[in-house]
Amino acid sequence: DLVALGKKYSKTIAQIILRWQFQQQIITIPNTLKIERVSEYFSIFDFCLTIEEMNLINNMNKNLRLRHNPDNCDFTQL
C-alpha cells in the first residue's frame, strides 16, 4: 500500500503519488499553503517506482468521483 511504499523510499504518501503521476506522464500542479511542502513536492526525482509498484497503485483505482462530474454537471445549479 501507499504507507509501505512511503516507508520503503522514506517519502510521504503525497510524494509517492506525485512520482506515480510523473512516471505516467500526467501533468500535476500541486497546491499548498505551506511553504515547506513546496520543497517536498519537488523531492520526487531521487527515486523511481518499479513496474510492480506502479501496477499496485494503478489497481487501487475504484473509478469513484468525490465531486461533481464535469462531463455531465449542470454548473448553473451549483
PDB file of N, CA and C in Angstrom:
ATOM      1  N   ASP A   1       0.827  -1.189   0.000  1.00  0.00           N
ATOM      2  CA  ASP A   1       0.000   0.000   0.000  1.00  0.00           C
ATOM      3  C   ASP A   1       0.872   1.253   0.000  1.00  0.00           C
ATOM      4  N   LEU A   2       0.247   2.404  -0.013  1.00  0.00           N
ATOM      5  CA  LEU A   2       0.998   3.657  -0.112  1.00  0.00           C
ATOM      6  C   LEU A   2       1.858   3.925   1.107  1.00  0.00           C
ATOM      7  N   VAL A   3       1.377   3.540   2.283  1.00  0.00           N
ATOM      8  CA  VAL A   3       2.164   3.739   3.501  1.00  0.00           C
ATOM      9  C   VAL A   3       3.452   2.918   3.430  1.00  0.00           C
ATOM     10  N   ALA A   4       3.346   1.672   2.984  1.00  0.00           N
ATOM     11  CA  ALA A   4       4.536   0.810   2.869  1.00  0.00           C
ATOM     12  C   ALA A   4       5.513   1.370   1.849  1.00  0.00           C
ATOM     13  N   LEU A   5       5.002   1.881   0.725  1.00  0.00           N
ATOM     14  CA  LEU A   5       5.890   2.478  -0.282  1.00  0.00           C
ATOM     15  C   LEU A   5       6.570   3.718   0.278  1.00  0.00           C
ATOM     16  N   GLY A   6       5.837   4.510   1.044  1.00  0.00           N
ATOM     17  CA  GLY A   6       6.424   5.690   1.661  1.00  0.00           C
ATOM     18  C   GLY A   6       7.558   5.321   2.600  1.00  0.00           C
ATOM     19  N   LYS A   7       7.359   4.274   3.382  1.00  0.00           N
ATOM     20  CA  LYS A   7       8.410   3.818   4.293  1.00  0.00           C
ATOM     21  C   LYS A   7       9.605   3.276   3.518  1.00  0.00           C
ATOM     22  N   LYS A   8       9.334   2.529   2.453  1.00  0.00           N
ATOM     23  CA  LYS A   8      10.419   1.954   1.647  1.00  0.00           C
ATOM     24  C   LYS A   8      11.328   3.038   1.083  1.00  0.00           C
ATOM     25  N   TYR A   9      10.738   4.111   0.581  1.00  0.00           N
ATOM     26  CA  TYR A   9      11.512   5.173  -0.070  1.00  0.00           C
ATOM     27  C   TYR A   9      11.774   6.374   0.835  1.00  0.00           C
ATOM     28  N   SER A  10      11.314   6.318   2.068  1.00  0.00           N
ATOM     29  CA  SER A  10      11.417   7.449   3.011  1.00  0.00           C
ATOM     30  C   SER A  10      10.772   8.698   2.413  1.00  0.00           C
ATOM     31  N   LYS A  11       9.569   8.531   1.914  1.00  0.00           N
ATOM     32  CA  LYS A  11       8.812   9.612   1.283  1.00  0.00           C
ATOM     33  C   LYS A  11       7.417   9.665   1.877  1.00  0.00           C
ATOM     34  N   THR A  12       6.752  10.804   1.689  1.00  0.00           N
ATOM     35  CA  THR A  12       5.367  10.929   2.124  1.00  0.00           C
ATOM     36  C   THR A  12       4.459  10.281   1.084  1.00  0.00           C
ATOM     37  N   ILE A  13       3.231  10.047   1.472  1.00  0.00           N
ATOM     38  CA  ILE A  13       2.264   9.496   0.515  1.00  0.00           C
ATOM     39  C   ILE A  13       2.076  10.460  -0.650  1.00  0.00           C
ATOM     40  N   ALA A  14       2.070  11.756  -0.371  1.00  0.00           N
ATOM     41  CA  ALA A  14       1.939  12.748  -1.446  1.00  0.00           C
ATOM     42  C   ALA A  14       3.086  12.613  -2.445  1.00  0.00           C
ATOM     43  N   GLN A  15       4.300  12.401  -1.961  1.00  0.00           N
ATOM     44  CA  GLN A  15       5.445  12.245  -2.855  1.00  0.00           C
ATOM     45  C   GLN A  15       5.322  10.960  -3.680  1.00  0.00           C
ATOM     46  N   ILE A  16       4.824   9.905  -3.078  1.00  0.00           N
ATOM     47  CA  ILE A  16       4.633   8.652  -3.815  1.00  0.00           C
ATOM     48  C   ILE A  16       3.635   8.863  -4.946  1.00  0.00           C
ATOM     49  N   ILE A  17       2.527   9.524  -4.654  1.00  0.00           N
ATOM     50  CA  ILE A  17       1.510   9.771  -5.679  1.00  0.00           C
ATOM     51  C   ILE A  17       2.030  10.709  -6.758  1.00  0.00           C
ATOM     52  N   LEU A  18       2.767  11.746  -6.379  1.00  0.00           N
ATOM     53  CA  LEU A  18       3.342  12.647  -7.384  1.00  0.00           C
ATOM     54  C   LEU A  18       4.320  11.902  -8.284  1.00  0.00           C
ATOM     55  N   ARG A  19       5.125  11.023  -7.702  1.00  0.00           N
ATOM     56  CA  ARG A  19       6.070  10.241  -8.509  1.00  0.00           C
ATOM     57  C   ARG A  19       5.320   9.309  -9.454  1.00  0.00           C
ATOM     58  N   TRP A  20       4.252   8.673  -8.946  1.00  0.00           N
ATOM     59  CA  TRP A  20       3.426   7.793  -9.771  1.00  0.00           C
ATOM     60  C   TRP A  20       2.844   8.563 -10.957  1.00  0.00           C
ATOM     61  N   GLN A  21       2.343   9.769 -10.692  1.00  0.00           N
ATOM     62  CA  GLN A  21       1.807  10.599 -11.772  1.00  0.00           C
ATOM     63  C   GLN A  21       2.901  10.986 -12.761  1.00  0.00           C
ATOM     64  N   PHE A  22       4.062  11.357 -12.256  1.00  0.00           N
ATOM     65  CA  PHE A  22       5.181  11.741 -13.113  1.00  0.00           C
ATOM     66  C   PHE A  22       5.577  10.582 -14.029  1.00  0.00           C
ATOM     67  N   GLN A  23       5.676   9.385 -13.470  1.00  0.00           N
ATOM     68  CA  GLN A  23       6.080   8.235 -14.275  1.00  0.00           C
ATOM     69  C   GLN A  23       5.027   7.847 -15.309  1.00  0.00           C
ATOM     70  N   GLN A  24       3.786   8.291 -15.115  1.00  0.00           N
ATOM     71  CA  GLN A  24       2.730   8.057 -16.102  1.00  0.00           C
ATOM     72  C   GLN A  24       2.592   9.230 -17.064  1.00  0.00           C
ATOM     73  N   GLN A  25       3.472  10.198 -16.920  1.00  0.00           N
ATOM     74  CA  GLN A  25       3.470  11.407 -17.742  1.00  0.00           C
ATOM     75  C   GLN A  25       2.174  12.198 -17.586  1.00  0.00           C
ATOM     76  N   ILE A  26       1.669  12.210 -16.355  1.00  0.00           N
ATOM     77  CA  ILE A  26       0.494  13.013 -16.018  1.00  0.00           C
ATOM     78  C   ILE A  26       0.992  14.340 -15.467  1.00  0.00           C
ATOM     79  N   ILE A  27       0.540  15.408 -16.054  1.00  0.00           N
ATOM     80  CA  ILE A  27       0.939  16.735 -15.589  1.00  0.00           C
ATOM     81  C   ILE A  27       0.135  17.063 -14.342  1.00  0.00           C
ATOM     82  N   THR A  28       0.839  17.360 -13.265  1.00  0.00           N
ATOM     83  CA  THR A  28       0.217  17.636 -11.981  1.00  0.00           C
ATOM     84  C   THR A  28       0.680  18.992 -11.466  1.00  0.00           C
ATOM     85  N   ILE A  29      -0.245  19.757 -10.963  1.00  0.00           N
ATOM     86  CA  ILE A  29       0.084  21.045 -10.366  1.00  0.00           C
ATOM     87  C   ILE A  29      -0.333  20.973  -8.898  1.00  0.00           C
ATOM     88  N   PRO A  30       0.601  20.584  -8.029  1.00  0.00           N
ATOM     89  CA  PRO A  30       0.242  20.506  -6.607  1.00  0.00           C
ATOM     90  C   PRO A  30       0.022  21.889  -6.022  1.00  0.00           C
ATOM     91  N   ASN A  31      -0.877  21.951  -5.064  1.00  0.00           N
ATOM     92  CA  ASN A  31      -1.220  23.219  -4.433  1.00  0.00           C
ATOM     93  C   ASN A  31      -1.049  23.081  -2.924  1.00  0.00           C
ATOM     94  N   THR A  32      -0.493  24.084  -2.289  1.00  0.00           N
ATOM     95  CA  THR A  32      -0.347  24.077  -0.846  1.00  0.00           C
ATOM     96  C   THR A  32      -0.256  25.497  -0.319  1.00  0.00           C
ATOM     97  N   LEU A  33      -0.664  25.658   0.909  1.00  0.00           N
ATOM     98  CA  LEU A  33      -0.498  26.934   1.597  1.00  0.00           C
ATOM     99  C   LEU A  33       0.729  26.918   2.487  1.00  0.00           C
ATOM    100  N   LYS A  34       1.368  25.753   2.616  1.00  0.00           N
ATOM    101  CA  LYS A  34       2.533  25.603   3.485  1.00  0.00           C
ATOM    102  C   LYS A  34       3.800  25.560   2.645  1.00  0.00           C
ATOM    103  N   ILE A  35       4.672  26.519   2.860  1.00  0.00           N
ATOM    104  CA  ILE A  35       5.888  26.668   2.064  1.00  0.00           C
ATOM    105  C   ILE A  35       6.797  25.446   2.170  1.00  0.00           C
ATOM    106  N   GLU A  36       6.802  24.783   3.330  1.00  0.00           N
ATOM    107  CA  GLU A  36       7.677  23.619   3.497  1.00  0.00           C
ATOM    108  C   GLU A  36       7.258  22.453   2.603  1.00  0.00           C
ATOM    109  N   ARG A  37       6.020  22.434   2.179  1.00  0.00           N
ATOM    110  CA  ARG A  37       5.569  21.361   1.289  1.00  0.00           C
ATOM    111  C   ARG A  37       6.036  21.558  -0.145  1.00  0.00           C
ATOM    112  N   VAL A  38       6.345  22.770  -0.524  1.00  0.00           N
ATOM    113  CA  VAL A  38       6.806  23.030  -1.890  1.00  0.00           C
ATOM    114  C   VAL A  38       8.076  22.234  -2.169  1.00  0.00           C
ATOM    115  N   SER A  39       9.043  22.296  -1.265  1.00  0.00           N
ATOM    116  CA  SER A  39      10.280  21.533  -1.469  1.00  0.00           C
ATOM    117  C   SER A  39      10.004  20.036  -1.401  1.00  0.00           C
ATOM    118  N   GLU A  40       9.044  19.635  -0.582  1.00  0.00           N
ATOM    119  CA  GLU A  40       8.660  18.220  -0.520  1.00  0.00           C
ATOM    120  C   GLU A  40       8.149  17.748  -1.876  1.00  0.00           C
ATOM    121  N   TYR A  41       7.336  18.575  -2.517  1.00  0.00           N
ATOM    122  CA  TYR A  41       6.762  18.198  -3.803  1.00  0.00           C
ATOM    123  C   TYR A  41       7.811  18.074  -4.901  1.00  0.00           C
ATOM    124  N   PHE A  42       8.917  18.802  -4.771  1.00  0.00           N
ATOM    125  CA  PHE A  42       9.989  18.708  -5.765  1.00  0.00           C
ATOM    126  C   PHE A  42      10.962  17.575  -5.465  1.00  0.00           C
ATOM    127  N   SER A  43      10.827  16.942  -4.318  1.00  0.00           N
ATOM    128  CA  SER A  43      11.744  15.870  -3.935  1.00  0.00           C
ATOM    129  C   SER A  43      11.213  14.508  -4.363  1.00  0.00           C
ATOM    130  N   ILE A  44      10.866  14.397  -5.634  1.00  0.00           N
ATOM    131  CA  ILE A  44      10.353  13.130  -6.158  1.00  0.00           C
ATOM    132  C   ILE A  44      11.242  12.570  -7.268  1.00  0.00           C
ATOM    133  N   PHE A  45      12.384  13.196  -7.473  1.00  0.00           N
ATOM    134  CA  PHE A  45      13.243  12.788  -8.584  1.00  0.00           C
ATOM    135  C   PHE A  45      14.443  11.966  -8.149  1.00  0.00           C
ATOM    136  N   ASP A  46      14.497  11.604  -6.863  1.00  0.00           N
ATOM    137  CA  ASP A  46      15.627  10.815  -6.370  1.00  0.00           C
ATOM    138  C   ASP A  46      15.253   9.347  -6.137  1.00  0.00           C
ATOM    139  N   PHE A  47      14.086   8.945  -6.651  1.00  0.00           N
ATOM    140  CA  PHE A  47      13.690   7.543  -6.583  1.00  0.00           C
ATOM    141  C   PHE A  47      12.772   7.242  -7.757  1.00  0.00           C
ATOM    142  N   CYS A  48      12.562   5.972  -8.015  1.00  0.00           N
ATOM    143  CA  CYS A  48      11.721   5.549  -9.135  1.00  0.00           C
ATOM    144  C   CYS A  48      10.899   4.353  -8.682  1.00  0.00           C
ATOM    145  N   LEU A  49       9.609   4.390  -8.936  1.00  0.00           N
ATOM    146  CA  LEU A  49       8.746   3.267  -8.599  1.00  0.00           C
ATOM    147  C   LEU A  49       8.945   2.146  -9.612  1.00  0.00           C
ATOM    148  N   THR A  50       8.921   0.914  -9.134  1.00  0.00           N
ATOM    149  CA  THR A  50       9.061  -0.236 -10.031  1.00  0.00           C
ATOM    150  C   THR A  50       7.761  -0.452 -10.793  1.00  0.00           C
ATOM    151  N   ILE A  51       7.812  -1.276 -11.812  1.00  0.00           N
ATOM    152  CA  ILE A  51       6.609  -1.608 -12.577  1.00  0.00           C
ATOM    153  C   ILE A  51       5.557  -2.240 -11.664  1.00  0.00           C
ATOM    154  N   GLU A  52       6.005  -3.106 -10.767  1.00  0.00           N
ATOM    155  CA  GLU A  52       5.078  -3.751  -9.830  1.00  0.00           C
ATOM    156  C   GLU A  52       4.414  -2.724  -8.918  1.00  0.00           C
ATOM    157  N   GLU A  53       5.202  -1.750  -8.456  1.00  0.00           N
ATOM    158  CA  GLU A  53       4.643  -0.705  -7.588  1.00  0.00           C
ATOM    159  C   GLU A  53       3.689   0.191  -8.363  1.00  0.00           C
ATOM    160  N   MET A  54       4.029   0.495  -9.604  1.00  0.00           N
ATOM    161  CA  MET A  54       3.133   1.288 -10.445  1.00  0.00           C
ATOM    162  C   MET A  54       1.808   0.546 -10.623  1.00  0.00           C
ATOM    163  N   ASN A  55       1.882  -0.756 -10.897  1.00  0.00           N
ATOM    164  CA  ASN A  55       0.667  -1.555 -11.067  1.00  0.00           C
ATOM    165  C   ASN A  55      -0.139  -1.634  -9.782  1.00  0.00           C
ATOM    166  N   LEU A  56       0.545  -1.720  -8.651  1.00  0.00           N
ATOM    167  CA  LEU A  56      -0.140  -1.741  -7.363  1.00  0.00           C
ATOM    168  C   LEU A  56      -0.990  -0.485  -7.197  1.00  0.00           C
ATOM    169  N   ILE A  57      -0.406   0.669  -7.497  1.00  0.00           N
ATOM    170  CA  ILE A  57      -1.142   1.935  -7.372  1.00  0.00           C
ATOM    171  C   ILE A  57      -2.240   2.012  -8.429  1.00  0.00           C
ATOM    172  N   ASN A  58      -1.943   1.588  -9.650  1.00  0.00           N
ATOM    173  CA  ASN A  58      -2.969   1.586 -10.703  1.00  0.00           C
ATOM    174  C   ASN A  58      -4.190   0.774 -10.293  1.00  0.00           C
ATOM    175  N   ASN A  59      -3.963  -0.343  -9.619  1.00  0.00           N
ATOM    176  CA  ASN A  59      -5.066  -1.225  -9.238  1.00  0.00           C
ATOM    177  C   ASN A  59      -5.846  -0.727  -8.034  1.00  0.00           C
ATOM    178  N   MET A  60      -5.411   0.364  -7.423  1.00  0.00           N
ATOM    179  CA  MET A  60      -6.163   0.963  -6.317  1.00  0.00           C
ATOM    180  C   MET A  60      -7.359   1.759  -6.827  1.00  0.00           C
ATOM    181  N   ASN A  61      -7.385   2.067  -8.103  1.00  0.00           N
ATOM    182  CA  ASN A  61      -8.448   2.877  -8.685  1.00  0.00           C
ATOM    183  C   ASN A  61      -9.799   2.179  -8.540  1.00  0.00           C
ATOM    184  N   LYS A  62     -10.766   2.883  -7.999  1.00  0.00           N
ATOM    185  CA  LYS A  62     -12.128   2.363  -7.840  1.00  0.00           C
ATOM    186  C   LYS A  62     -13.113   3.095  -8.750  1.00  0.00           C
ATOM    187  N   ASN A  63     -12.602   3.995  -9.614  1.00  0.00           N
ATOM    188  CA  ASN A  63     -13.445   4.786 -10.508  1.00  0.00           C
ATOM    189  C   ASN A  63     -14.541   5.525  -9.757  1.00  0.00           C
ATOM    190  N   LEU A  64     -14.188   6.082  -8.604  1.00  0.00           N
ATOM    191  CA  LEU A  64     -15.124   6.875  -7.819  1.00  0.00           C
ATOM    192  C   LEU A  64     -14.798   8.353  -7.973  1.00  0.00           C
ATOM    193  N   ARG A  65     -15.813   9.160  -7.939  1.00  0.00           N
ATOM    194  CA  ARG A  65     -15.631  10.607  -8.021  1.00  0.00           C
ATOM    195  C   ARG A  65     -16.201  11.218  -6.752  1.00  0.00           C
ATOM    196  N   LEU A  66     -15.417  12.045  -6.090  1.00  0.00           N
ATOM    197  CA  LEU A  66     -15.851  12.652  -4.839  1.00  0.00           C
ATOM    198  C   LEU A  66     -16.542  13.996  -5.044  1.00  0.00           C
ATOM    199  N   ARG A  67     -16.381  14.555  -6.214  1.00  0.00           N
ATOM    200  CA  ARG A  67     -17.002  15.840  -6.523  1.00  0.00           C
ATOM    201  C   ARG A  67     -17.853  15.676  -7.781  1.00  0.00           C
ATOM    202  N   HIS A  68     -18.389  16.770  -8.259  1.00  0.00           N
ATOM    203  CA  HIS A  68     -19.244  16.751  -9.438  1.00  0.00           C
ATOM    204  C   HIS A  68     -18.469  16.278 -10.666  1.00  0.00           C
ATOM    205  N   ASN A  69     -19.114  15.509 -11.496  1.00  0.00           N
ATOM    206  CA  ASN A  69     -18.517  15.062 -12.756  1.00  0.00           C
ATOM    207  C   ASN A  69     -18.640  16.189 -13.776  1.00  0.00           C
ATOM    208  N   PRO A  70     -17.524  16.745 -14.225  1.00  0.00           N
ATOM    209  CA  PRO A  70     -17.592  17.882 -15.149  1.00  0.00           C
ATOM    210  C   PRO A  70     -18.187  17.503 -16.507  1.00  0.00           C
ATOM    211  N   ASP A  71     -18.251  16.219 -16.810  1.00  0.00           N
ATOM    212  CA  ASP A  71     -18.801  15.797 -18.103  1.00  0.00           C
ATOM    213  C   ASP A  71     -20.323  15.861 -18.150  1.00  0.00           C
ATOM    214  N   ASN A  72     -20.963  15.846 -16.990  1.00  0.00           N
ATOM    215  CA  ASN A  72     -22.423  15.872 -17.006  1.00  0.00           C
ATOM    216  C   ASN A  72     -23.032  16.684 -15.857  1.00  0.00           C
ATOM    217  N   CYS A  73     -22.337  17.705 -15.409  1.00  0.00           N
ATOM    218  CA  CYS A  73     -22.809  18.532 -14.300  1.00  0.00           C
ATOM    219  C   CYS A  73     -23.436  19.826 -14.825  1.00  0.00           C
ATOM    220  N   ASP A  74     -24.569  20.191 -14.257  1.00  0.00           N
ATOM    221  CA  ASP A  74     -25.183  21.475 -14.572  1.00  0.00           C
ATOM    222  C   ASP A  74     -24.598  22.510 -13.605  1.00  0.00           C
ATOM    223  N   PHE A  75     -23.527  23.178 -14.035  1.00  0.00           N
ATOM    224  CA  PHE A  75     -22.810  24.100 -13.172  1.00  0.00           C
ATOM    225  C   PHE A  75     -23.642  25.351 -12.827  1.00  0.00           C
ATOM    226  N   THR A  76     -24.702  25.586 -13.541  1.00  0.00           N
ATOM    227  CA  THR A  76     -25.556  26.728 -13.213  1.00  0.00           C
ATOM    228  C   THR A  76     -26.327  26.493 -11.922  1.00  0.00           C
ATOM    229  N   GLN A  77     -26.431  25.241 -11.498  1.00  0.00           N
ATOM    230  CA  GLN A  77     -27.176  24.891 -10.287  1.00  0.00           C
ATOM    231  C   GLN A  77     -26.284  24.850  -9.043  1.00  0.00           C
ATOM    232  N   LEU A  78     -24.990  25.050  -9.203  1.00  0.00           N
ATOM    233  CA  LEU A  78     -24.092  24.975  -8.053  1.00  0.00           C
ATOM    234  C   LEU A  78     -24.016  26.278  -7.310  1.00  0.00           C
TER     235      LEU A  78
END
